[in-house]
């Protein structure tokens, strides 16, 4: 990416300038936070314009199906990217709302239950990683705090059905049930 736009300045007064810049610049690909890209997509829908990108890579936040549908309707096809600043996991999807493939070149990925055991296909657990790149202070069985649903593993490539998000990010309902956000 040769150009970066900061989400810190996006608001009701600046959203038109963001969209105008993208319409003028005509990027083939956009990579960004789902909240930021969907906000721009919402404004594009209001103005009845289509950006026509080859792809939109969503990263760093969980997203809803509604956000994906909105982005795909006015920006372009959506792909997922999943990773951490610790550089111990890198996951990507090949299609919108598809499986997330975790590269074995970045690190070892485990999806563990509360007892620390590997979950089976279809099971939900915490993403635990061992990185292969930080020789000074390696992350070994680093608990990320993210929950994911395991699809399975083929040839060392861990496949995730979905990444749910952080275990500590939840709302507590009146009956005491935790709802992940």
JSON list of C-alpha atoms in Angstrom, two decimals:
[
{"chain": "A", "resi": 1, "resn": "UNK", "atom": "CA", "xyz": [0.00, 0.00, 0.00]},
{"chain": "A", "resi": 2, "resn": "UNK", "atom": "CA", "xyz": [1.43, 3.28, -1.12]},
{"chain": "A", "resi": 3, "resn": "UNK", "atom": "CA", "xyz": [-1.20, 5.41, 0.59]},
{"chain": "A", "resi": 4, "resn": "UNK", "atom": "CA", "xyz": [-2.59, 5.31, 4.11]},
{"chain": "A", "resi": 5, "resn": "UNK", "atom": "CA", "xyz": [-5.67, 7.06, 5.43]},
{"chain": "A", "resi": 6, "resn": "UNK", "atom": "CA", "xyz": [-6.07, 7.52, 9.17]},
{"chain": "A", "resi": 7, "resn": "UNK", "atom": "CA", "xyz": [-9.32, 6.41, 10.73]},
{"chain": "A", "resi": 8, "resn": "UNK", "atom": "CA", "xyz": [-8.74, 8.86, 13.59]},
{"chain": "A", "resi": 9, "resn": "UNK", "atom": "CA", "xyz": [-10.00, 11.76, 11.49]},
{"chain": "A", "resi": 10, "resn": "UNK", "atom": "CA", "xyz": [-13.02, 10.09, 9.91]},
{"chain": "A", "resi": 11, "resn": "UNK", "atom": "CA", "xyz": [-16.24, 11.73, 11.11]},
{"chain": "A", "resi": 12, "resn": "UNK", "atom": "CA", "xyz": [-19.43, 13.17, 9.67]},
{"chain": "A", "resi": 13, "resn": "UNK", "atom": "CA", "xyz": [-17.56, 16.30, 8.53]},
{"chain": "A", "resi": 14, "resn": "UNK", "atom": "CA", "xyz": [-14.69, 14.45, 6.80]},
{"chain": "A", "resi": 15, "resn": "UNK", "atom": "CA", "xyz": [-16.35, 11.31, 5.36]},
{"chain": "A", "resi": 16, "resn": "UNK", "atom": "CA", "xyz": [-17.02, 13.08, 2.06]},
{"chain": "A", "resi": 17, "resn": "UNK", "atom": "CA", "xyz": [-13.34, 13.98, 1.70]},
{"chain": "A", "resi": 18, "resn": "UNK", "atom": "CA", "xyz": [-12.32, 10.36, 2.37]},
{"chain": "A", "resi": 19, "resn": "UNK", "atom": "CA", "xyz": [-14.74, 9.07, -0.25]},
{"chain": "A", "resi": 20, "resn": "UNK", "atom": "CA", "xyz": [-13.76, 11.77, -2.77]},
{"chain": "A", "resi": 21, "resn": "UNK", "atom": "CA", "xyz": [-10.09, 10.89, -2.31]},
{"chain": "A", "resi": 22, "resn": "UNK", "atom": "CA", "xyz": [-10.80, 7.19, -2.95]},
{"chain": "A", "resi": 23, "resn": "UNK", "atom": "CA", "xyz": [-12.92, 7.98, -6.00]},
{"chain": "A", "resi": 24, "resn": "UNK", "atom": "CA", "xyz": [-10.09, 10.11, -7.40]},
{"chain": "A", "resi": 25, "resn": "UNK", "atom": "CA", "xyz": [-7.24, 7.76, -6.41]},
{"chain": "A", "resi": 26, "resn": "UNK", "atom": "CA", "xyz": [-9.10, 4.63, -7.64]},
{"chain": "A", "resi": 27, "resn": "UNK", "atom": "CA", "xyz": [-7.27, 2.03, -5.53]},
{"chain": "A", "resi": 28, "resn": "UNK", "atom": "CA", "xyz": [-7.40, -1.54, -6.79]},
{"chain": "A", "resi": 29, "resn": "UNK", "atom": "CA", "xyz": [-7.22, -2.89, -3.25]},
{"chain": "A", "resi": 30, "resn": "UNK", "atom": "CA", "xyz": [-8.14, -1.51, 0.14]},
{"chain": "A", "resi": 31, "resn": "UNK", "atom": "CA", "xyz": [-6.91, -2.88, 3.46]},
{"chain": "A", "resi": 32, "resn": "UNK", "atom": "CA", "xyz": [-8.45, -1.62, 6.66]},
{"chain": "A", "resi": 33, "resn": "UNK", "atom": "CA", "xyz": [-10.50, -1.93, 9.79]},
{"chain": "A", "resi": 34, "resn": "UNK", "atom": "CA", "xyz": [-14.03, -3.18, 9.14]},
{"chain": "A", "resi": 35, "resn": "UNK", "atom": "CA", "xyz": [-15.46, -0.24, 11.09]},
{"chain": "A", "resi": 36, "resn": "UNK", "atom": "CA", "xyz": [-13.60, 2.31, 8.95]},
{"chain": "A", "resi": 37, "resn": "UNK", "atom": "CA", "xyz": [-14.23, 0.65, 5.58]},
{"chain": "A", "resi": 38, "resn": "UNK", "atom": "CA", "xyz": [-17.91, 0.07, 6.35]},
{"chain": "A", "resi": 39, "resn": "UNK", "atom": "CA", "xyz": [-18.30, 3.73, 7.37]},
{"chain": "A", "resi": 40, "resn": "UNK", "atom": "CA", "xyz": [-16.87, 4.83, 4.02]},
{"chain": "A", "resi": 41, "resn": "UNK", "atom": "CA", "xyz": [-19.02, 2.22, 2.24]},
{"chain": "A", "resi": 42, "resn": "UNK", "atom": "CA", "xyz": [-22.12, 3.57, 3.99]},
{"chain": "A", "resi": 43, "resn": "UNK", "atom": "CA", "xyz": [-21.34, 7.06, 2.73]},
{"chain": "A", "resi": 44, "resn": "UNK", "atom": "CA", "xyz": [-20.74, 5.69, -0.80]},
{"chain": "A", "resi": 45, "resn": "UNK", "atom": "CA", "xyz": [-24.15, 4.04, -0.64]},
{"chain": "A", "resi": 46, "resn": "UNK", "atom": "CA", "xyz": [-25.74, 7.35, 0.44]},
{"chain": "A", "resi": 47, "resn": "UNK", "atom": "CA", "xyz": [-24.11, 9.05, -2.55]},
{"chain": "A", "resi": 48, "resn": "UNK", "atom": "CA", "xyz": [-24.99, 6.16, -4.86]},
{"chain": "A", "resi": 49, "resn": "UNK", "atom": "CA", "xyz": [-21.40, 5.55, -6.00]},
{"chain": "A", "resi": 50, "resn": "UNK", "atom": "CA", "xyz": [-19.45, 2.32, -6.45]},
{"chain": "A", "resi": 51, "resn": "UNK", "atom": "CA", "xyz": [-15.70, 2.19, -5.83]},
{"chain": "A", "resi": 52, "resn": "UNK", "atom": "CA", "xyz": [-15.14, -1.01, -7.83]},
{"chain": "A", "resi": 53, "resn": "UNK", "atom": "CA", "xyz": [-12.02, -2.30, -6.07]},
{"chain": "A", "resi": 54, "resn": "UNK", "atom": "CA", "xyz": [-10.63, -5.74, -6.93]},
{"chain": "A", "resi": 55, "resn": "UNK", "atom": "CA", "xyz": [-10.59, -6.61, -3.27]},
{"chain": "A", "resi": 56, "resn": "UNK", "atom": "CA", "xyz": [-10.99, -5.34, 0.28]},
{"chain": "A", "resi": 57, "resn": "UNK", "atom": "CA", "xyz": [-8.89, -6.95, 3.00]},
{"chain": "A", "resi": 58, "resn": "UNK", "atom": "CA", "xyz": [-10.45, -6.56, 6.44]},
{"chain": "A", "resi": 59, "resn": "UNK", "atom": "CA", "xyz": [-8.09, -6.75, 9.37]},
{"chain": "A", "resi": 60, "resn": "UNK", "atom": "CA", "xyz": [-7.61, -6.07, 13.09]},
{"chain": "A", "resi": 61, "resn": "UNK", "atom": "CA", "xyz": [-11.26, -6.19, 14.15]},
{"chain": "A", "resi": 62, "resn": "UNK", "atom": "CA", "xyz": [-14.09, -8.67, 14.11]},
{"chain": "A", "resi": 63, "resn": "UNK", "atom": "CA", "xyz": [-16.80, -7.81, 11.62]},
{"chain": "A", "resi": 64, "resn": "UNK", "atom": "CA", "xyz": [-20.44, -8.57, 11.11]},
{"chain": "A", "resi": 65, "resn": "UNK", "atom": "CA", "xyz": [-22.10, -10.11, 8.07]},
{"chain": "A", "resi": 66, "resn": "UNK", "atom": "CA", "xyz": [-23.91, -6.79, 7.65]},
{"chain": "A", "resi": 67, "resn": "UNK", "atom": "CA", "xyz": [-20.60, -4.92, 7.33]},
{"chain": "A", "resi": 68, "resn": "UNK", "atom": "CA", "xyz": [-19.32, -7.43, 4.75]},
{"chain": "A", "resi": 69, "resn": "UNK", "atom": "CA", "xyz": [-22.53, -7.18, 2.70]},
{"chain": "A", "resi": 70, "resn": "UNK", "atom": "CA", "xyz": [-22.38, -3.38, 2.78]},
{"chain": "A", "resi": 71, "resn": "UNK", "atom": "CA", "xyz": [-18.71, -3.25, 1.76]},
{"chain": "A", "resi": 72, "resn": "UNK", "atom": "CA", "xyz": [-19.19, -5.78, -1.03]},
{"chain": "A", "resi": 73, "resn": "UNK", "atom": "CA", "xyz": [-22.20, -3.87, -2.36]},
{"chain": "A", "resi": 74, "resn": "UNK", "atom": "CA", "xyz": [-20.30, -0.61, -2.97]},
{"chain": "A", "resi": 75, "resn": "UNK", "atom": "CA", "xyz": [-16.54, -1.21, -2.62]},
{"chain": "A", "resi": 76, "resn": "UNK", "atom": "CA", "xyz": [-15.61, -4.71, -3.80]},
{"chain": "A", "resi": 77, "resn": "UNK", "atom": "CA", "xyz": [-15.16, -8.35, -2.73]},
{"chain": "A", "resi": 78, "resn": "UNK", "atom": "CA", "xyz": [-14.07, -8.86, 0.87]},
{"chain": "A", "resi": 79, "resn": "UNK", "atom": "CA", "xyz": [-11.25, -11.06, 2.16]},
{"chain": "A", "resi": 80, "resn": "UNK", "atom": "CA", "xyz": [-10.16, -11.62, 5.74]},
{"chain": "A", "resi": 81, "resn": "UNK", "atom": "CA", "xyz": [-6.71, -11.22, 7.21]},
{"chain": "A", "resi": 82, "resn": "UNK", "atom": "CA", "xyz": [-5.97, -12.35, 10.75]},
{"chain": "A", "resi": 83, "resn": "UNK", "atom": "CA", "xyz": [-2.78, -11.73, 12.66]},
{"chain": "A", "resi": 84, "resn": "UNK", "atom": "CA", "xyz": [-1.14, -10.06, 15.62]},
{"chain": "A", "resi": 85, "resn": "UNK", "atom": "CA", "xyz": [1.58, -7.48, 16.10]},
{"chain": "A", "resi": 86, "resn": "UNK", "atom": "CA", "xyz": [3.60, -10.23, 17.78]},
{"chain": "A", "resi": 87, "resn": "UNK", "atom": "CA", "xyz": [4.07, -11.77, 14.29]},
{"chain": "A", "resi": 88, "resn": "UNK", "atom": "CA", "xyz": [3.34, -15.32, 15.46]},
{"chain": "A", "resi": 89, "resn": "UNK", "atom": "CA", "xyz": [0.27, -15.93, 13.32]},
{"chain": "A", "resi": 90, "resn": "UNK", "atom": "CA", "xyz": [-0.84, -14.87, 9.86]},
{"chain": "A", "resi": 91, "resn": "UNK", "atom": "CA", "xyz": [-4.17, -16.04, 8.50]},
{"chain": "A", "resi": 92, "resn": "UNK", "atom": "CA", "xyz": [-5.96, -15.19, 5.28]},
{"chain": "A", "resi": 93, "resn": "UNK", "atom": "CA", "xyz": [-9.11, -16.13, 3.44]},
{"chain": "A", "resi": 94, "resn": "UNK", "atom": "CA", "xyz": [-9.37, -16.95, -0.23]},
{"chain": "A", "resi": 95, "resn": "UNK", "atom": "CA", "xyz": [-12.94, -15.73, -0.56]},
{"chain": "A", "resi": 96, "resn": "UNK", "atom": "CA", "xyz": [-15.48, -13.66, 1.27]},
{"chain": "A", "resi": 97, "resn": "UNK", "atom": "CA", "xyz": [-16.54, -15.34, 4.50]},
{"chain": "A", "resi": 98, "resn": "UNK", "atom": "CA", "xyz": [-14.39, -18.34, 3.66]},
{"chain": "A", "resi": 99, "resn": "UNK", "atom": "CA", "xyz": [-12.06, -20.38, 5.79]},
{"chain": "A", "resi": 100, "resn": "UNK", "atom": "CA", "xyz": [-9.08, -18.63, 7.31]},
{"chain": "A", "resi": 101, "resn": "UNK", "atom": "CA", "xyz": [-5.83, -20.43, 6.48]},
{"chain": "A", "resi": 102, "resn": "UNK", "atom": "CA", "xyz": [-3.00, -19.94, 9.01]},
{"chain": "A", "resi": 103, "resn": "UNK", "atom": "CA", "xyz": [0.44, -19.93, 7.43]},
{"chain": "A", "resi": 104, "resn": "UNK", "atom": "CA", "xyz": [2.76, -22.50, 9.04]},
{"chain": "A", "resi": 105, "resn": "UNK", "atom": "CA", "xyz": [5.71, -20.28, 8.07]},
{"chain": "A", "resi": 106, "resn": "UNK", "atom": "CA", "xyz": [4.78, -17.74, 10.75]},
{"chain": "A", "resi": 107, "resn": "UNK", "atom": "CA", "xyz": [4.28, -20.09, 13.64]},
{"chain": "A", "resi": 108, "resn": "UNK", "atom": "CA", "xyz": [2.55, -23.04, 15.18]},
{"chain": "A", "resi": 109, "resn": "UNK", "atom": "CA", "xyz": [-1.18, -22.44, 15.77]},
{"chain": "A", "resi": 110, "resn": "UNK", "atom": "CA", "xyz": [-3.21, -24.33, 18.35]},
{"chain": "A", "resi": 111, "resn": "UNK", "atom": "CA", "xyz": [-6.88, -23.94, 19.25]},
{"chain": "A", "resi": 112, "resn": "UNK", "atom": "CA", "xyz": [-7.17, -25.00, 22.88]},
{"chain": "A", "resi": 113, "resn": "UNK", "atom": "CA", "xyz": [-10.09, -25.55, 25.23]},
{"chain": "A", "resi": 114, "resn": "UNK", "atom": "CA", "xyz": [-10.22, -24.31, 28.84]},
{"chain": "A", "resi": 115, "resn": "UNK", "atom": "CA", "xyz": [-8.25, -27.36, 30.01]},
{"chain": "A", "resi": 116, "resn": "UNK", "atom": "CA", "xyz": [-5.44, -26.62, 27.50]},
{"chain": "A", "resi": 117, "resn": "UNK", "atom": "CA", "xyz": [-6.30, -29.47, 25.15]},
{"chain": "A", "resi": 118, "resn": "UNK", "atom": "CA", "xyz": [-6.56, -29.17, 21.37]},
{"chain": "A", "resi": 119, "resn": "UNK", "atom": "CA", "xyz": [-10.20, -28.90, 20.25]},
{"chain": "A", "resi": 120, "resn": "UNK", "atom": "CA", "xyz": [-11.46, -31.05, 17.41]},
{"chain": "A", "resi": 121, "resn": "UNK", "atom": "CA", "xyz": [-12.97, -29.84, 14.13]},
{"chain": "A", "resi": 122, "resn": "UNK", "atom": "CA", "xyz": [-15.98, -27.63, 14.86]},
{"chain": "A", "resi": 123, "resn": "UNK", "atom": "CA", "xyz": [-14.73, -26.92, 18.36]},
{"chain": "A", "resi": 124, "resn": "UNK", "atom": "CA", "xyz": [-14.26, -23.45, 19.80]},
{"chain": "A", "resi": 125, "resn": "UNK", "atom": "CA", "xyz": [-11.15, -22.56, 21.74]},
{"chain": "A", "resi": 126, "resn": "UNK", "atom": "CA", "xyz": [-8.48, -19.98, 22.40]},
{"chain": "A", "resi": 127, "resn": "UNK", "atom": "CA", "xyz": [-5.90, -19.26, 19.72]},
{"chain": "A", "resi": 128, "resn": "UNK", "atom": "CA", "xyz": [-2.48, -20.15, 21.15]},
{"chain": "A", "resi": 129, "resn": "UNK", "atom": "CA", "xyz": [0.62, -19.54, 19.02]},
{"chain": "A", "resi": 130, "resn": "UNK", "atom": "CA", "xyz": [4.33, -20.29, 18.99]},
{"chain": "A", "resi": 131, "resn": "UNK", "atom": "CA", "xyz": [6.17, -17.85, 16.76]},
{"chain": "A", "resi": 132, "resn": "UNK", "atom": "CA", "xyz": [9.13, -18.70, 14.55]},
{"chain": "A", "resi": 133, "resn": "UNK", "atom": "CA", "xyz": [10.57, -15.20, 14.03]},
{"chain": "A", "resi": 134, "resn": "UNK", "atom": "CA", "xyz": [11.50, -13.58, 17.34]},
{"chain": "A", "resi": 135, "resn": "UNK", "atom": "CA", "xyz": [14.80, -15.17, 18.35]},
{"chain": "A", "resi": 136, "resn": "UNK", "atom": "CA", "xyz": [15.57, -12.69, 21.16]},
{"chain": "A", "resi": 137, "resn": "UNK", "atom": "CA", "xyz": [12.31, -13.25, 23.05]},
{"chain": "A", "resi": 138, "resn": "UNK", "atom": "CA", "xyz": [10.24, -15.95, 21.35]},
{"chain": "A", "resi": 139, "resn": "UNK", "atom": "CA", "xyz": [6.55, -16.39, 21.97]},
{"chain": "A", "resi": 140, "resn": "UNK", "atom": "CA", "xyz": [6.08, -19.99, 23.02]},
{"chain": "A", "resi": 141, "resn": "UNK", "atom": "CA", "xyz": [2.47, -21.14, 23.45]},
{"chain": "A", "resi": 142, "resn": "UNK", "atom": "CA", "xyz": [1.41, -17.50, 23.66]},
{"chain": "A", "resi": 143, "resn": "UNK", "atom": "CA", "xyz": [-2.23, -17.15, 24.69]},
{"chain": "A", "resi": 144, "resn": "UNK", "atom": "CA", "xyz": [-3.69, -14.51, 22.38]},
{"chain": "A", "resi": 145, "resn": "UNK", "atom": "CA", "xyz": [-7.03, -14.10, 24.14]},
{"chain": "A", "resi": 146, "resn": "UNK", "atom": "CA", "xyz": [-8.83, -14.69, 20.82]},
{"chain": "A", "resi": 147, "resn": "UNK", "atom": "CA", "xyz": [-11.45, -17.38, 20.40]},
{"chain": "A", "resi": 148, "resn": "UNK", "atom": "CA", "xyz": [-11.79, -19.24, 17.11]},
{"chain": "A", "resi": 149, "resn": "UNK", "atom": "CA", "xyz": [-13.70, -22.15, 15.65]},
{"chain": "A", "resi": 150, "resn": "UNK", "atom": "CA", "xyz": [-11.40, -24.83, 14.25]},
{"chain": "A", "resi": 151, "resn": "UNK", "atom": "CA", "xyz": [-12.19, -26.29, 10.83]},
{"chain": "A", "resi": 152, "resn": "UNK", "atom": "CA", "xyz": [-9.21, -28.67, 10.87]},
{"chain": "A", "resi": 153, "resn": "UNK", "atom": "CA", "xyz": [-5.62, -28.99, 9.69]},
{"chain": "A", "resi": 154, "resn": "UNK", "atom": "CA", "xyz": [-4.31, -30.13, 6.33]},
{"chain": "A", "resi": 155, "resn": "UNK", "atom": "CA", "xyz": [-0.57, -30.45, 5.58]},
{"chain": "A", "resi": 156, "resn": "UNK", "atom": "CA", "xyz": [0.35, -28.28, 8.58]},
{"chain": "A", "resi": 157, "resn": "UNK", "atom": "CA", "xyz": [-2.05, -25.49, 7.63]},
{"chain": "A", "resi": 158, "resn": "UNK", "atom": "CA", "xyz": [-4.53, -24.81, 10.41]},
{"chain": "A", "resi": 159, "resn": "UNK", "atom": "CA", "xyz": [-7.90, -23.77, 8.99]},
{"chain": "A", "resi": 160, "resn": "UNK", "atom": "CA", "xyz": [-10.34, -21.69, 11.02]},
{"chain": "A", "resi": 161, "resn": "UNK", "atom": "CA", "xyz": [-14.07, -21.44, 10.31]},
{"chain": "A", "resi": 162, "resn": "UNK", "atom": "CA", "xyz": [-14.16, -18.10, 12.04]},
{"chain": "A", "resi": 163, "resn": "UNK", "atom": "CA", "xyz": [-12.31, -15.92, 14.52]},
{"chain": "A", "resi": 164, "resn": "UNK", "atom": "CA", "xyz": [-14.79, -14.86, 17.18]},
{"chain": "A", "resi": 165, "resn": "UNK", "atom": "CA", "xyz": [-12.62, -12.32, 18.94]},
{"chain": "A", "resi": 166, "resn": "UNK", "atom": "CA", "xyz": [-11.17, -11.60, 22.34]},
{"chain": "A", "resi": 167, "resn": "UNK", "atom": "CA", "xyz": [-12.31, -13.65, 25.29]},
{"chain": "A", "resi": 168, "resn": "UNK", "atom": "CA", "xyz": [-12.34, -10.55, 27.50]},
{"chain": "A", "resi": 169, "resn": "UNK", "atom": "CA", "xyz": [-14.56, -8.52, 25.13]},
{"chain": "A", "resi": 170, "resn": "UNK", "atom": "CA", "xyz": [-18.09, -9.33, 26.20]},
{"chain": "A", "resi": 171, "resn": "UNK", "atom": "CA", "xyz": [-21.35, -7.86, 27.47]},
{"chain": "A", "resi": 172, "resn": "UNK", "atom": "CA", "xyz": [-23.05, -9.28, 30.51]},
{"chain": "A", "resi": 173, "resn": "UNK", "atom": "CA", "xyz": [-26.82, -9.66, 30.13]},
{"chain": "A", "resi": 174, "resn": "UNK", "atom": "CA", "xyz": [-29.28, -9.21, 33.00]},
{"chain": "A", "resi": 175, "resn": "UNK", "atom": "CA", "xyz": [-29.39, -12.98, 33.57]},
{"chain": "A", "resi": 176, "resn": "UNK", "atom": "CA", "xyz": [-25.59, -13.15, 33.97]},
{"chain": "A", "resi": 177, "resn": "UNK", "atom": "CA", "xyz": [-24.82, -14.68, 30.56]},
{"chain": "A", "resi": 178, "resn": "UNK", "atom": "CA", "xyz": [-21.68, -13.47, 28.77]},
{"chain": "A", "resi": 179, "resn": "UNK", "atom": "CA", "xyz": [-22.19, -12.39, 25.14]},
{"chain": "A", "resi": 180, "resn": "UNK", "atom": "CA", "xyz": [-18.99, -12.01, 23.09]},
{"chain": "A", "resi": 181, "resn": "UNK", "atom": "CA", "xyz": [-18.70, -8.75, 21.15]}
]
